């Protein structure tokens, strides 16, 4: 008797799940909403990774500059290059003196050329 009740309840729950999924998928805007949601998730994910990478380069560059190491400028230039928006560039502009900004801006084209050359070689 208990197994019959459990089987009936299980079938009812499974039937409701199938019915709900059918209604959800047959909604006129289901595919459009799903594609928009996936696109938004993909864009935010890639921007988040690039932003984290830019912040890592900025932290390493700042640390190297504090140690008087000239490689710090390259790391800061990489942070500016790898950031998808201008937030890191604005932060660098506020944080460092104009002479250092000129040095960073002169390094950026060289790094971009190296990066595009390295990508073409692979």
GROMACS .gro file of C-alpha atoms in nm:
model
  122
    1UNK     CA    1   0.000   0.000   0.000
    2UNK     CA    2   0.280   0.242   0.092
    3UNK     CA    3   0.468   0.166  -0.227
    4UNK     CA    4   0.161   0.241  -0.435
    5UNK     CA    5   0.118   0.579  -0.262
    6UNK     CA    6   0.488   0.661  -0.304
    7UNK     CA    7   0.480   0.556  -0.669
    8UNK     CA    8   0.170   0.770  -0.730
    9UNK     CA    9   0.330   1.072  -0.561
   10UNK     CA   10   0.653   1.018  -0.753
   11UNK     CA   11   0.466   0.997  -1.082
   12UNK     CA   12   0.270   1.313  -0.994
   13UNK     CA   13   0.590   1.506  -0.913
   14UNK     CA   14   0.759   1.380  -1.230
   15UNK     CA   15   0.451   1.470  -1.434
   16UNK     CA   16   0.446   1.820  -1.285
   17UNK     CA   17   0.817   1.866  -1.366
   18UNK     CA   18   0.763   1.758  -1.727
   19UNK     CA   19   0.457   1.985  -1.758
   20UNK     CA   20   0.643   2.283  -1.608
   21UNK     CA   21   0.945   2.230  -1.835
   22UNK     CA   22   0.717   2.205  -2.140
   23UNK     CA   23   0.543   2.532  -2.046
   24UNK     CA   24   0.874   2.704  -1.983
   25UNK     CA   25   1.028   2.594  -2.313
   26UNK     CA   26   0.719   2.672  -2.517
   27UNK     CA   27   0.711   3.032  -2.391
   28UNK     CA   28   0.746   3.262  -2.694
   29UNK     CA   29   1.049   3.452  -2.560
   30UNK     CA   30   1.225   3.161  -2.388
   31UNK     CA   31   1.510   3.127  -2.638
   32UNK     CA   32   1.567   3.502  -2.664
   33UNK     CA   33   1.580   3.542  -2.286
   34UNK     CA   34   1.810   3.242  -2.254
   35UNK     CA   35   2.050   3.375  -2.517
   36UNK     CA   36   2.052   3.722  -2.360
   37UNK     CA   37   2.123   3.572  -2.018
   38UNK     CA   38   2.409   3.356  -2.150
   39UNK     CA   39   2.560   3.649  -2.338
   40UNK     CA   40   2.547   3.871  -2.028
   41UNK     CA   41   2.709   3.598  -1.817
   42UNK     CA   42   2.981   3.543  -2.075
   43UNK     CA   43   3.061   3.914  -2.104
   44UNK     CA   44   3.071   3.970  -1.730
   45UNK     CA   45   3.288   3.663  -1.681
   46UNK     CA   46   3.549   3.765  -1.933
   47UNK     CA   47   3.556   4.125  -1.809
   48UNK     CA   48   3.596   4.003  -1.453
   49UNK     CA   49   3.893   3.785  -1.546
   50UNK     CA   50   4.058   4.065  -1.742
   51UNK     CA   51   4.001   4.309  -1.456
   52UNK     CA   52   4.151   4.067  -1.204
   53UNK     CA   53   4.452   4.016  -1.429
   54UNK     CA   54   4.498   4.392  -1.470
   55UNK     CA   55   4.481   4.442  -1.093
   56UNK     CA   56   4.740   4.169  -1.044
   57UNK     CA   57   4.975   4.336  -1.296
   58UNK     CA   58   4.919   4.673  -1.126
   59UNK     CA   59   5.001   4.533  -0.782
   60UNK     CA   60   5.317   4.361  -0.907
   61UNK     CA   61   5.425   4.671  -1.096
   62UNK     CA   62   5.370   4.895  -0.795
   63UNK     CA   63   5.570   4.659  -0.578
   64UNK     CA   64   5.858   4.651  -0.828
   65UNK     CA   65   5.857   5.031  -0.863
   66UNK     CA   66   5.874   5.065  -0.484
   67UNK     CA   67   6.183   4.842  -0.501
   68UNK     CA   68   6.334   5.071  -0.773
   69UNK     CA   69   6.305   4.792  -1.032
   70UNK     CA   70   6.247   4.925  -1.389
   71UNK     CA   71   6.042   4.614  -1.480
   72UNK     CA   72   5.762   4.766  -1.273
   73UNK     CA   73   5.680   5.001  -1.561
   74UNK     CA   74   5.625   4.703  -1.790
   75UNK     CA   75   5.385   4.543  -1.544
   76UNK     CA   76   5.188   4.865  -1.511
   77UNK     CA   77   5.178   4.898  -1.891
   78UNK     CA   78   5.048   4.539  -1.909
   79UNK     CA   79   4.779   4.632  -1.656
   80UNK     CA   80   4.669   4.923  -1.876
   81UNK     CA   81   4.669   4.702  -2.187
   82UNK     CA   82   4.483   4.410  -2.033
   83UNK     CA   83   4.205   4.613  -1.871
   84UNK     CA   84   3.888   4.617  -2.087
   85UNK     CA   85   3.780   4.960  -1.968
   86UNK     CA   86   3.964   5.276  -1.864
   87UNK     CA   87   3.938   5.225  -1.488
   88UNK     CA   88   4.298   5.102  -1.445
   89UNK     CA   89   4.427   5.376  -1.676
   90UNK     CA   90   4.253   5.640  -1.462
   91UNK     CA   91   4.392   5.483  -1.145
   92UNK     CA   92   4.745   5.481  -1.288
   93UNK     CA   93   4.701   5.845  -1.392
   94UNK     CA   94   4.611   5.941  -1.037
   95UNK     CA   95   4.869   5.723  -0.864
   96UNK     CA   96   5.191   5.798  -1.054
   97UNK     CA   97   5.372   6.122  -1.151
   98UNK     CA   98   5.357   6.254  -1.511
   99UNK     CA   99   5.715   6.149  -1.592
  100UNK     CA  100   5.634   5.790  -1.505
  101UNK     CA  101   5.311   5.807  -1.707
  102UNK     CA  102   5.510   5.917  -2.012
  103UNK     CA  103   5.745   5.623  -1.965
  104UNK     CA  104   5.449   5.385  -1.931
  105UNK     CA  105   5.280   5.530  -2.240
  106UNK     CA  106   5.603   5.486  -2.439
  107UNK     CA  107   5.625   5.118  -2.333
  108UNK     CA  108   5.264   5.033  -2.425
  109UNK     CA  109   5.312   5.024  -2.808
  110UNK     CA  110   5.621   4.805  -2.770
  111UNK     CA  111   5.433   4.557  -2.549
  112UNK     CA  112   5.135   4.553  -2.784
  113UNK     CA  113   5.367   4.476  -3.075
  114UNK     CA  114   5.531   4.196  -2.877
  115UNK     CA  115   5.193   4.054  -2.779
  116UNK     CA  116   5.055   4.063  -3.134
  117UNK     CA  117   5.380   3.919  -3.270
  118UNK     CA  118   5.373   3.641  -3.013
  119UNK     CA  119   5.010   3.563  -3.091
  120UNK     CA  120   5.086   3.546  -3.464
  121UNK     CA  121   5.380   3.311  -3.405
  122UNK     CA  122   5.164   3.066  -3.212
   0.00000   0.00000   0.00000
